[in-house]
Every structure is written in structure tokens, then in C-alpha cells.
Tab-separated table of C-alpha atoms and ligand atoms in Angstrom:
chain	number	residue	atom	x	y	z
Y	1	UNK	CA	59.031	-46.723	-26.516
Y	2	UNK	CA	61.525	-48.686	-28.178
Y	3	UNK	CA	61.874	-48.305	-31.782
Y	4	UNK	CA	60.884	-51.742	-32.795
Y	5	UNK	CA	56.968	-50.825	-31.031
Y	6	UNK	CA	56.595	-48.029	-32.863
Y	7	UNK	CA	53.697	-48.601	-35.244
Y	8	UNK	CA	53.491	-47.282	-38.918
Y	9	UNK	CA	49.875	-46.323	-39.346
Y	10	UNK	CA	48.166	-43.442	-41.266
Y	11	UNK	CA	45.159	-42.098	-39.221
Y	12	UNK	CA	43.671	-40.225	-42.022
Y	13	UNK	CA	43.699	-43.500	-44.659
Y	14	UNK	CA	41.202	-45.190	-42.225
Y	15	UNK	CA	37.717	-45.175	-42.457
Y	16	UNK	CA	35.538	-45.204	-39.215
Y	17	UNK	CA	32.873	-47.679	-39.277
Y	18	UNK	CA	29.880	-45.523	-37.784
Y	19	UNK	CA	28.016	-46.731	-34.566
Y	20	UNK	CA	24.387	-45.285	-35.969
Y	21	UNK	CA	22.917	-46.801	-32.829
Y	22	UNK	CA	24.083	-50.564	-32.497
Y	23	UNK	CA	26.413	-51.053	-30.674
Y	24	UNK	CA	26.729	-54.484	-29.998
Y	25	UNK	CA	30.494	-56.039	-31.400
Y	26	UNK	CA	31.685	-52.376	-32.628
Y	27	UNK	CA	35.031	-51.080	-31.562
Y	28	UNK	CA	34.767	-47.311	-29.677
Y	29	UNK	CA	37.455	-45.664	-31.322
Y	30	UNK	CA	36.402	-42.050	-32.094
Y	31	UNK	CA	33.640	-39.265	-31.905
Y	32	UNK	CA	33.542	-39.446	-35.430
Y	33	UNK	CA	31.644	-43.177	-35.288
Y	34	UNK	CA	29.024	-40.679	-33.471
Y	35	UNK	CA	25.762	-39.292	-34.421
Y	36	UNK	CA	23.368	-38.370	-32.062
Y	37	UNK	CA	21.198	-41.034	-32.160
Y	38	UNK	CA	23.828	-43.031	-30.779
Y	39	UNK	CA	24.941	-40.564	-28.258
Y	40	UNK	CA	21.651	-40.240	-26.862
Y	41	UNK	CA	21.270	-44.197	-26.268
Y	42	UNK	CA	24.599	-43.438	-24.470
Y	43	UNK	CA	23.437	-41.424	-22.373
Y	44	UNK	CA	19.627	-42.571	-21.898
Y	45	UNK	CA	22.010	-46.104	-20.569
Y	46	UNK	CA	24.077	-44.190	-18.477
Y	47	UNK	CA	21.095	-41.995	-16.875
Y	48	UNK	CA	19.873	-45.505	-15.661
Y	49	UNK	CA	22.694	-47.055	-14.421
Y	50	UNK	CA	23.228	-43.975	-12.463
Y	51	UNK	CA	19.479	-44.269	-11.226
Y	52	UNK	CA	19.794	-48.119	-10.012
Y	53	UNK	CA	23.355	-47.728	-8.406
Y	54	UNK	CA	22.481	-44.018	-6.311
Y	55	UNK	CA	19.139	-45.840	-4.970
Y	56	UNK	CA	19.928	-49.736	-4.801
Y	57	UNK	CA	23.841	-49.710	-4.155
Y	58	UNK	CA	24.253	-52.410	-6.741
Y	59	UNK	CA	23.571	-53.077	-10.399
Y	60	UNK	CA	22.705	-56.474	-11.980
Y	61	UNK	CA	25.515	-58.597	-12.549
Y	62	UNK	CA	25.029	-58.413	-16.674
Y	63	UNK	CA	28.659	-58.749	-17.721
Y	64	UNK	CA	28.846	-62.203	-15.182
Y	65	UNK	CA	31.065	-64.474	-17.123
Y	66	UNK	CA	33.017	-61.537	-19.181
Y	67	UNK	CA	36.464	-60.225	-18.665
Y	68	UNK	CA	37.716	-57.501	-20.285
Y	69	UNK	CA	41.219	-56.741	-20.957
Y	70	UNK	CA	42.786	-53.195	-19.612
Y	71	UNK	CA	45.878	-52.564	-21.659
Y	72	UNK	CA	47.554	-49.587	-20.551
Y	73	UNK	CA	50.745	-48.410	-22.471
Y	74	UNK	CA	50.406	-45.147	-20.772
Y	75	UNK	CA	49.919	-44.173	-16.871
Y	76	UNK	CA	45.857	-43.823	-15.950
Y	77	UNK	CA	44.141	-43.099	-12.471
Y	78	UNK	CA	40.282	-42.891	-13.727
Y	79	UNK	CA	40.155	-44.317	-17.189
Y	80	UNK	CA	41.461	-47.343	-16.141
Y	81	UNK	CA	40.116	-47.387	-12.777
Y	82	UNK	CA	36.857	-46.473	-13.695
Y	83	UNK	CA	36.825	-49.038	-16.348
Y	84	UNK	CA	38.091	-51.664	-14.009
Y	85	UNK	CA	35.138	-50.455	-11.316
Y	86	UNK	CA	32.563	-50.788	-14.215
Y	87	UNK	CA	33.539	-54.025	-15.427
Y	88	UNK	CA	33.334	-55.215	-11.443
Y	89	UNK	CA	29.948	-53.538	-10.374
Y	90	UNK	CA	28.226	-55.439	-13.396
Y	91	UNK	CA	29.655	-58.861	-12.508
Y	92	UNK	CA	32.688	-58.557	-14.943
Y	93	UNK	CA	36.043	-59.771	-14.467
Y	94	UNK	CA	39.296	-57.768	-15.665
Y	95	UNK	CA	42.974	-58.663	-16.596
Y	96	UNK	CA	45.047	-55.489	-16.097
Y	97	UNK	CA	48.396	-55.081	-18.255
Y	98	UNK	CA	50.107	-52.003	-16.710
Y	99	UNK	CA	52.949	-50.858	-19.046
Y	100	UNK	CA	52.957	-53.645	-21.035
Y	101	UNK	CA	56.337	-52.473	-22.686
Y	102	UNK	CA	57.301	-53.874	-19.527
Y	103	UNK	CA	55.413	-56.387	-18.316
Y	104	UNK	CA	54.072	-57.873	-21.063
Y	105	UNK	CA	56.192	-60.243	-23.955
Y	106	UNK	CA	56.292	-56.518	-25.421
Y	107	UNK	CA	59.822	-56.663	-23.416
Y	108	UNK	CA	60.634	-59.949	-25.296
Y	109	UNK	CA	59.799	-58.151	-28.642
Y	110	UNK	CA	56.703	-59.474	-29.308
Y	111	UNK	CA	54.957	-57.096	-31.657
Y	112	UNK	CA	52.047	-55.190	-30.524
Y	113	UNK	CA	49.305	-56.821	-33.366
Y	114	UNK	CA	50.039	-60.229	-31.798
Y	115	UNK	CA	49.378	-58.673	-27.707
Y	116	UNK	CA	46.356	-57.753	-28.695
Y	117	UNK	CA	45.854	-61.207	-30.639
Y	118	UNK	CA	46.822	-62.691	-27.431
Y	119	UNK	CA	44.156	-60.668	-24.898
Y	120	UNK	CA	41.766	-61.350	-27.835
Y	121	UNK	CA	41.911	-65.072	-27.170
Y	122	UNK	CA	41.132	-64.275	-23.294
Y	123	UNK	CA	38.823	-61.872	-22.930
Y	124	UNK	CA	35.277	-59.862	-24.959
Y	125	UNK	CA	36.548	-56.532	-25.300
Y	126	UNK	CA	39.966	-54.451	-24.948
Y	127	UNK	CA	40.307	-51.238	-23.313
Y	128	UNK	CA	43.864	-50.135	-25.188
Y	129	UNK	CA	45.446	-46.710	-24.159
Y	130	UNK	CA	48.888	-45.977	-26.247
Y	131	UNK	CA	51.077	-43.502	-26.631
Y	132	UNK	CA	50.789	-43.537	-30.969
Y	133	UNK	CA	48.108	-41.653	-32.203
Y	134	UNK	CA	46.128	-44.473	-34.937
Y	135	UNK	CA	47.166	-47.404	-32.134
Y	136	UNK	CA	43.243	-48.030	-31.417
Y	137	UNK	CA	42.477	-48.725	-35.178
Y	138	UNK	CA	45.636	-50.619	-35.809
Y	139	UNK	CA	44.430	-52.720	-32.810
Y	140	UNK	CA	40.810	-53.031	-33.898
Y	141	UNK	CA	41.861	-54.051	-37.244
Y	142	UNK	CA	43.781	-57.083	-36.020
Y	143	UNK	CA	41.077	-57.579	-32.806
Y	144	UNK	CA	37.784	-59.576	-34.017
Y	145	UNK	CA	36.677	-58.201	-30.492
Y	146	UNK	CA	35.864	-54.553	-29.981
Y	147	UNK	CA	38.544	-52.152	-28.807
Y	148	UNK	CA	37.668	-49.471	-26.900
Y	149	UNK	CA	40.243	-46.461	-27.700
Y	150	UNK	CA	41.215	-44.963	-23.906
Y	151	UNK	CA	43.157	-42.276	-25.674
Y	152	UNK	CA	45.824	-43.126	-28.505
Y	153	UNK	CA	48.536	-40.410	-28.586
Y	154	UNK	CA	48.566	-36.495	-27.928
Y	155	UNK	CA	46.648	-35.704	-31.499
Y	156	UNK	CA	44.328	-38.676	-31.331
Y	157	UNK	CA	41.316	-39.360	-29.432
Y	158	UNK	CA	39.693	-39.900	-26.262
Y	159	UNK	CA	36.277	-40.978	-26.966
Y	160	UNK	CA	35.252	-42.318	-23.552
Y	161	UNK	CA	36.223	-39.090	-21.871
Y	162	UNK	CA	33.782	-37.134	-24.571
Y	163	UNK	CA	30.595	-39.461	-23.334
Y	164	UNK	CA	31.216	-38.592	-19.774
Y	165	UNK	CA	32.303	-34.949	-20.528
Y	166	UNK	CA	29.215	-34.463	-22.634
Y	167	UNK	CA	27.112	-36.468	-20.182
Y	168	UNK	CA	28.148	-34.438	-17.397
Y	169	UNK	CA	27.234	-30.847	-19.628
Y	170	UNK	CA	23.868	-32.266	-20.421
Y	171	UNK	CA	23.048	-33.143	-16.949
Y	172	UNK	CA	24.359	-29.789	-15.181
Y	173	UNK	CA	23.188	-27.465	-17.819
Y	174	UNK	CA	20.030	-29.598	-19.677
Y	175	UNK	CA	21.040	-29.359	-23.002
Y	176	UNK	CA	24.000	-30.082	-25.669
Y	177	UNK	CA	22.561	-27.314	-27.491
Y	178	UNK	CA	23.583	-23.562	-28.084
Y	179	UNK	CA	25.862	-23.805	-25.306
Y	180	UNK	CA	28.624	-21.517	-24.931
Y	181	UNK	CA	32.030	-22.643	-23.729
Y	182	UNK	CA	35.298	-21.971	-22.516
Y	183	UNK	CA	38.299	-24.918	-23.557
Y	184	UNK	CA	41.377	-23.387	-22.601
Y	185	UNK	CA	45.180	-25.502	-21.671
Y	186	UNK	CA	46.857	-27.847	-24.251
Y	187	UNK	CA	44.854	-27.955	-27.366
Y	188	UNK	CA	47.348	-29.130	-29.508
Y	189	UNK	CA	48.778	-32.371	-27.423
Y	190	UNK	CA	45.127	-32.805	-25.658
Y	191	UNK	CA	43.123	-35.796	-26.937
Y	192	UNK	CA	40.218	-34.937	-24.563
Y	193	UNK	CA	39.527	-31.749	-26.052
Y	194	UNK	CA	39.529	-33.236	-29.601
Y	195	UNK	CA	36.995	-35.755	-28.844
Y	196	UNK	CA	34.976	-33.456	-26.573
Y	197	UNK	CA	34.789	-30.410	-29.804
Y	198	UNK	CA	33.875	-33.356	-32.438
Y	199	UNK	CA	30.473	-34.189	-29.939
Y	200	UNK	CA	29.895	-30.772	-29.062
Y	201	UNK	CA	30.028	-29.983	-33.276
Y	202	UNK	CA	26.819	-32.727	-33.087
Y	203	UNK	CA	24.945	-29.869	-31.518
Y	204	UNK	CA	23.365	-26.592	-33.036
Y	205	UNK	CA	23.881	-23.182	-31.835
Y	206	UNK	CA	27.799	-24.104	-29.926
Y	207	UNK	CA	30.338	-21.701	-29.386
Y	208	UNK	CA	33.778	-22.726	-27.919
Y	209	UNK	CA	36.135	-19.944	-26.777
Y	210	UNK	CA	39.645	-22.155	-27.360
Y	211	UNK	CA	42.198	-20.355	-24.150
Y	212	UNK	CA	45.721	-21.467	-25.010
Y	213	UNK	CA	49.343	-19.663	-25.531
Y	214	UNK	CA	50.183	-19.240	-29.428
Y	215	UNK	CA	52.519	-22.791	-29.384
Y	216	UNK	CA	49.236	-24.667	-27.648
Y	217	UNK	CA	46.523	-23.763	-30.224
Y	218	UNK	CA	44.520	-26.716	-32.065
Y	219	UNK	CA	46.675	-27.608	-35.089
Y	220	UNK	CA	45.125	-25.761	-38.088
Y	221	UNK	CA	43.801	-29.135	-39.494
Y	222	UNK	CA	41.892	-29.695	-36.568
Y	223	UNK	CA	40.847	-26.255	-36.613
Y	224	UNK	CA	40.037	-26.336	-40.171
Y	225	UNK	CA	38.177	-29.645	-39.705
Y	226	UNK	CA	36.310	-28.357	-36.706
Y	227	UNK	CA	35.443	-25.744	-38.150
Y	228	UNK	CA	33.654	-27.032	-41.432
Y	229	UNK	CA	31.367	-28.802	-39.041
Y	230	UNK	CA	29.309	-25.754	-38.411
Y	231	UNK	CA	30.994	-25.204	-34.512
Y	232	UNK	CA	31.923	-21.946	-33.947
Y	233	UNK	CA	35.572	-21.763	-32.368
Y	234	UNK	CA	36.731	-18.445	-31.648
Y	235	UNK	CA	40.520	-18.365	-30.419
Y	236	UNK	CA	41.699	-16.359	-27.822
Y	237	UNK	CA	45.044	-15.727	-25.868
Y	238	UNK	CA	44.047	-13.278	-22.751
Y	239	UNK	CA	42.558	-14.183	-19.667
Y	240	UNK	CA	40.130	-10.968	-20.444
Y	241	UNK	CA	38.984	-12.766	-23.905
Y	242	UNK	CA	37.200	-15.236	-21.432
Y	243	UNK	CA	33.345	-14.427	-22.299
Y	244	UNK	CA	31.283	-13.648	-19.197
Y	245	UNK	CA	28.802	-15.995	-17.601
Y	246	UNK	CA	29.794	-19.519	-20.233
Y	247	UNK	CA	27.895	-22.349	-19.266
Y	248	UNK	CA	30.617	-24.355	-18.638
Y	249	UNK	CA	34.816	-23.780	-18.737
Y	250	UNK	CA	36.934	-26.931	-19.819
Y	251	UNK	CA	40.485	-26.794	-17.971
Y	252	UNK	CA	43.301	-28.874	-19.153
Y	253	UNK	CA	46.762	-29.656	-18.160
Y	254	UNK	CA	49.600	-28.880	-20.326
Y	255	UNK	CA	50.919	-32.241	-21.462
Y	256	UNK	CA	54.640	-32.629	-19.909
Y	257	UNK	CA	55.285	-36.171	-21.700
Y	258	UNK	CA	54.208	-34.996	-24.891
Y	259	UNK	CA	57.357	-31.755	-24.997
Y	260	UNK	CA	60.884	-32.996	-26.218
Y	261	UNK	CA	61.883	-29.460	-24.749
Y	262	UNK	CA	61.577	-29.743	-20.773
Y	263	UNK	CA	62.219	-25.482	-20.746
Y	264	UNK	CA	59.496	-25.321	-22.887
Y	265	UNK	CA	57.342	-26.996	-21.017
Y	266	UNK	CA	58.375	-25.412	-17.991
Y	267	UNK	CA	57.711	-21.869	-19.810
Y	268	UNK	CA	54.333	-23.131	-20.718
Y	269	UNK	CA	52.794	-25.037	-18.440
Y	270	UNK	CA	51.180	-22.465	-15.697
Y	271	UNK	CA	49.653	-20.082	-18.603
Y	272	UNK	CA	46.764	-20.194	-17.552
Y	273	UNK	CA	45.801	-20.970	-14.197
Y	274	UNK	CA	41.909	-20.888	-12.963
Y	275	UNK	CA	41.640	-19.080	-9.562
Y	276	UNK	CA	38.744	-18.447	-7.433
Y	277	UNK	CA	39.213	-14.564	-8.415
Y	278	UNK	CA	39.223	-15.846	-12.411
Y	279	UNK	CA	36.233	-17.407	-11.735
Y	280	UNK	CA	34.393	-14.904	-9.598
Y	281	UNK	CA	35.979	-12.567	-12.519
Y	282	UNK	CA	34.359	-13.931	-15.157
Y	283	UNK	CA	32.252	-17.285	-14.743
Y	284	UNK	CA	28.495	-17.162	-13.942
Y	285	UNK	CA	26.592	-18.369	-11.314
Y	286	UNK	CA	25.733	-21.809	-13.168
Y	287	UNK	CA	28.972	-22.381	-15.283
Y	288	UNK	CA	30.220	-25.416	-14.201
Y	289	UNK	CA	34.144	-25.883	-14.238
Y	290	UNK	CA	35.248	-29.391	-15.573
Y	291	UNK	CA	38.544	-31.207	-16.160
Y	292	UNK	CA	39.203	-34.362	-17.270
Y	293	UNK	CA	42.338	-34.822	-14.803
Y	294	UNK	CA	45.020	-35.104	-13.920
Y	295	UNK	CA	44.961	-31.458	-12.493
Y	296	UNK	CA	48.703	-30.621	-12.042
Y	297	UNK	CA	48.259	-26.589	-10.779
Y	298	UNK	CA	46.331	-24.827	-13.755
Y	299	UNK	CA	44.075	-25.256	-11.487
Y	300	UNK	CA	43.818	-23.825	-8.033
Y	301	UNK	CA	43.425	-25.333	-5.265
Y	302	UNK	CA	40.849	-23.148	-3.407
Y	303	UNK	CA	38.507	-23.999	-6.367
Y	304	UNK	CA	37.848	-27.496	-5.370
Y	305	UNK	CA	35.167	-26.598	-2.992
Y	306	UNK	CA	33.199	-24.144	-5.073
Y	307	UNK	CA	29.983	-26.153	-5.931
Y	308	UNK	CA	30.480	-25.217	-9.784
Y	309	UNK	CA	33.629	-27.145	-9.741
Y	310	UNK	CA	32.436	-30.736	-10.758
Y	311	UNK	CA	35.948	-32.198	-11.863
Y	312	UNK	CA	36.589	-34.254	-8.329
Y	313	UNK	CA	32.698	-34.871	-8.234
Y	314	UNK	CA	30.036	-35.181	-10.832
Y	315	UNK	CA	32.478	-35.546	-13.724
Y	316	UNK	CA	34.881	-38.183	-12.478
Y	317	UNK	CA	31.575	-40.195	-11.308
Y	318	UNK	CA	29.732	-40.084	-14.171
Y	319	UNK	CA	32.963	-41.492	-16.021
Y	320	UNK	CA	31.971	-45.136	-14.497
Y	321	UNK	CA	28.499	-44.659	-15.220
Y	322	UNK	CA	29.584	-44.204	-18.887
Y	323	UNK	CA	31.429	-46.987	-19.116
Y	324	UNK	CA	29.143	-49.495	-17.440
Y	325	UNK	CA	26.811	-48.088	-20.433
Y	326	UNK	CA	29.006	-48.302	-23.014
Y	327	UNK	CA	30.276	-51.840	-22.040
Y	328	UNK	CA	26.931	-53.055	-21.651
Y	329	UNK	CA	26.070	-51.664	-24.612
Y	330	UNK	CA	29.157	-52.899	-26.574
Y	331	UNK	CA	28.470	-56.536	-25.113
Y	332	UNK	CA	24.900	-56.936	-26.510
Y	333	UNK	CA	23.701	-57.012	-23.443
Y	334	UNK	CA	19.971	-55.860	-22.764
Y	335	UNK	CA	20.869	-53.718	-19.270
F	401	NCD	C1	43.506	-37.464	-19.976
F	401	NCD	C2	44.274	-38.249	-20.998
F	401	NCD	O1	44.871	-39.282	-20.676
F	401	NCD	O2	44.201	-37.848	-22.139
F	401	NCD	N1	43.289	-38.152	-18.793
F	401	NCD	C3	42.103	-38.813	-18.621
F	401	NCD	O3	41.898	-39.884	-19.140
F	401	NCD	N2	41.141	-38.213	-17.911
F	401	NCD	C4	43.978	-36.086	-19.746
F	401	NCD	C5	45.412	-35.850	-19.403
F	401	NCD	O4	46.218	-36.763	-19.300
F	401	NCD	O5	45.738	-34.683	-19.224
């Protein structure tokens, strides 16, 4: 990014408006807008669009006449294609801005509050990703139209990728509850895992086993904040530290664009890699493997096929089937 985008915004000054069950004109910006009242509309939405598209091949065309915007600052294969499917299978329409540093008046200087003023005047909703953690909530405080955060910066948030992550643990293993876990990769420049801990600390009874090298851990606010939520979050640093039989393991990839030291990256980036042996070592017969993707090699190929692994499955499906929900739900609309 040039320095003339670069945004001046203080995450922690900005209150969250909470969701606390309606939906309808809020902006998605964090787990944090969460309780799980809301969560559980979320997902009692997404169970039935999943119903009516497995057995009818189509869903009502509810968002006919809507077009949401899909503002991508930052490269995306399923969060933007997913969103861009949803939008479609309910009728929607969709303007796509790929790299709008580039394509966009961004590359005339325009400043980012007035591009999203500008998709504001042509569309009901904006799906923003950015590179600047606090971009979403700048962007929802100059938007009158909700913004849905698609992940804003390496210690910010992924919300969407929570509700599917969470949807996809409460569908494999029936509950949200007491659940033991495995998070292991890039803790510190991951936004998935941030969101995904702040739903899972909704829950009683959780337990998170955090895998990472030393330089890779949560920041210690994070942890700290985590942690006074009543989620237990034990960190470890061995492959043998994995506990045996978790109900589900959360894989990450080490996040390249996010190092201003390419050695360092290079020294980090294959610490942990899940092979069929690590898994026959030390999952259970039920733990399901998940990763929110892009896999680059932490995980092995020859785990694909194993029918725990539901990161090229389940998972990445249920990602559209979350966000047909969550638009629906976002756009007032009854189904
Ligand atoms: C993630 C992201 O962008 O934070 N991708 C995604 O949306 N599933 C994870 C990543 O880039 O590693």
C-alpha cells in the first residue's frame, strides 16, 4: 500500500455495536457483536439453506433486485467466491473490485472513506477485505449500509470464517460445548483463529491446545483477553503436547505477506506440518481436521482423502451456506 491509503484508526477506541439477534441493517465486523442467541439464528438460517439447496438444487431468489459490493484489497479464492456464489444463488447481483489500489480511483488517490461512499451509492451491503487491521469499522463508520468485515489485517478479524468454522464443529461433532481442540500455525498474524477463539469462548467447558513456534504465539493481549473470557488456552510448542483423541484440530498457514523478514518466514513456515502419521499419531477416530485455506504444505497432501479431513469438503461448503444466511439475514429479508 501506498502511504497516502494507509488509514489512522485505533481498534481498541471503538465500540462494537452488538448484533443480540437482529440483524437486519447491522455491519458484521467482529465475534465480539456475538452472543449466542445470535449465533444460533446463524446457524438455525444456514442449516436451512443447506436443507433447500442439497434437496431442490436452487434457493428462492430473496436478494432479486440487490447487489452487493465485493471489495477486495487483498487476494481471496473462497471468501470472495463464496460470497459472490451466495449473492448469485439467492437472485443477487455483485460488483467485484479486485485490488482496488489498482483498479479502483484508489490509483488516482482517491481516499478509501470516499470508495466506500462511492459502492455505498450502488449497492445494499459491502463485503470489504483490507490489509489494516480497524479498516472494517473505519468503513462502517462512513457506510450507512452494512459492511461485512472479510478479514481486516493479520491481528484483526475474520468473522465470516468463525460462522462457518463454528458451523462446521457443531455439525460434525453436535455441540459448541466442552469441546476440546487443537489450533496450531500462525496465531499471531492469523485473523481466523482470533475470530474462531472469541466464538468458541461463547461456549462452556472449551479447551484449545494453541500449536505454534515461540515467534507465532497469540500476542499476550489476545491471550490475556482470551483468557478472561473463561476459555481455557493451554500453549504448547511440541508435536507430542498434541492431546490425544481432540474433537477437532484447526491447521493454519503461516502468513508469508504478513513477515518483513523473507528468512524468517522461510525458517518458520513448515513448523508444523500435519501428516497422515501425525494424525494416526495422535487424532481420534472422530476429530475432524479443518483449515480455513489457503493450505500452502503444513498440510500434507496424503491427508486430503482421509474422511476426517473436511477443509476441501464440508468446511469450504458450508462457507456459502453461511453467507447466504448471513446476507439474508443482514438484508431483512424473511428467508
Ligand atoms: C484466510 C484469511 O484470509 O485470513 N483465508 C480465508 O479467508 N479462508 C486464511 C489465510 O489467508 O491464511
Amino acid at each position: 500500500m501506498s502511504r497516502s491509503e494507509l488509514l489512522s484508526v485505533d481498534p481498541t477506541e471503538q465500540s462494537l455495536e452488538k448484533i443480540n439477534g437482529t440483524f437486519a441493517g447491522h455491519d458484521i465486523l467482529s465475534l465480539d457483536q456475538f452472543d449466542r442467541t445470535s449465533l444460533d439464528k446463524v446457524f438455525a438460517r444456514t442449516q436451512s439453506v443447506k436443507e433447500t439447496l442439497e434437496q431442490d438444487g436452487l434457493h428462492p431468489q430473496t436478494l432479486q433486485g440487490n447487489i452487493v459490493t465485493l471489495l477486495f484489497y487483498e487476494p481471496s479464492s473462497r471468501t470472495r467466491g463464496s460470497f459472490d456464489a451466495a449473492t448469485k444463488r439467492m437472485g443477487g447481483n455483485t460488483i467485484v473490485v479486485e485490488n482496488p489500489q489498482q483498479f479502483s480511483s484508489a490509483a488516482k488517490g482517491e481516499s478509501f472513506k470516499d470508495t466506500i461512499r462511492t459502492f455505498e451509492n450502488y449497492s445494499d451491503v459491502i463485503v470489504l477485505r483490507h490489509p489494516q487491521t480497524g479498516s472494517a469499522q473505519i468503513a462502517a463508520d462512513a457506510a450507512k449500509i452494512p459492511i461485512i468485515n472479510a478479514g481486516d489485517g493479520g491481528s484483526g478479524e475474520h468473522p465470516t470464517q468463525a460462522l462457518l468454522d463454528l458451523f462446521t464443529i457443531r455439525e460434525k461433532r453436535t455441540s459448541l460445548e466442552n469441546m476440546t481442540g487443537v489450533v496450531a500455525g500462525d496465531l499471531v498474524n492469523g485473523r481466523t483463529v482470533k475470530s474462531l477463539i472469541r466464538g468458541l469462548a461463547l461456549y462452556p467447558g472449551n479447551t484449545l491446545y494453541l500449536l505454534s513456534p515461540e515467534q507465532l504465539k497469540l500476542s499476550r493481549d489476545d491471550l490475556n483477553d482470551f483468557t478472561k473470557r473463561g476459555i481455557k488456552l493451554i500453549e504448547i510448542g511440541r508435536e507430542d503436547e498434541i492431546p490425544q483423541n481432540a474433537d477437532f484440530w484447526y491447521w493454519t498457514r503461516v502468513q508469508k505477506e504478513r513477515f518483513s523478514n523473507p528468512n524468517e518466514y522461510e525458517t518458520l513456515k513448515n513448523s508444523f506440518v500435519l501428516t497422515r502419521e501425525l494424525l494416526n499419531r495422535y487424532g481420534g477416530e472422530n476429530t475432524i481436521i479443518m483449515h480455513p485455506l489457503p493450505r500452502v504444505e503444513e498440510i500434507s497432501e496424503d491427508v486430503d482423502d482421509d474422511s476426517r479431513a473436511v477443509y476441501l469438503r464440508s468446511q469450504m461448503k458450508n462457507g456459502m451456506y453461511v453467507r447466504m444466511a448471513l446476507l439474508g439475514l443482514v438484508l431483512g429479508k424473511k428467508i
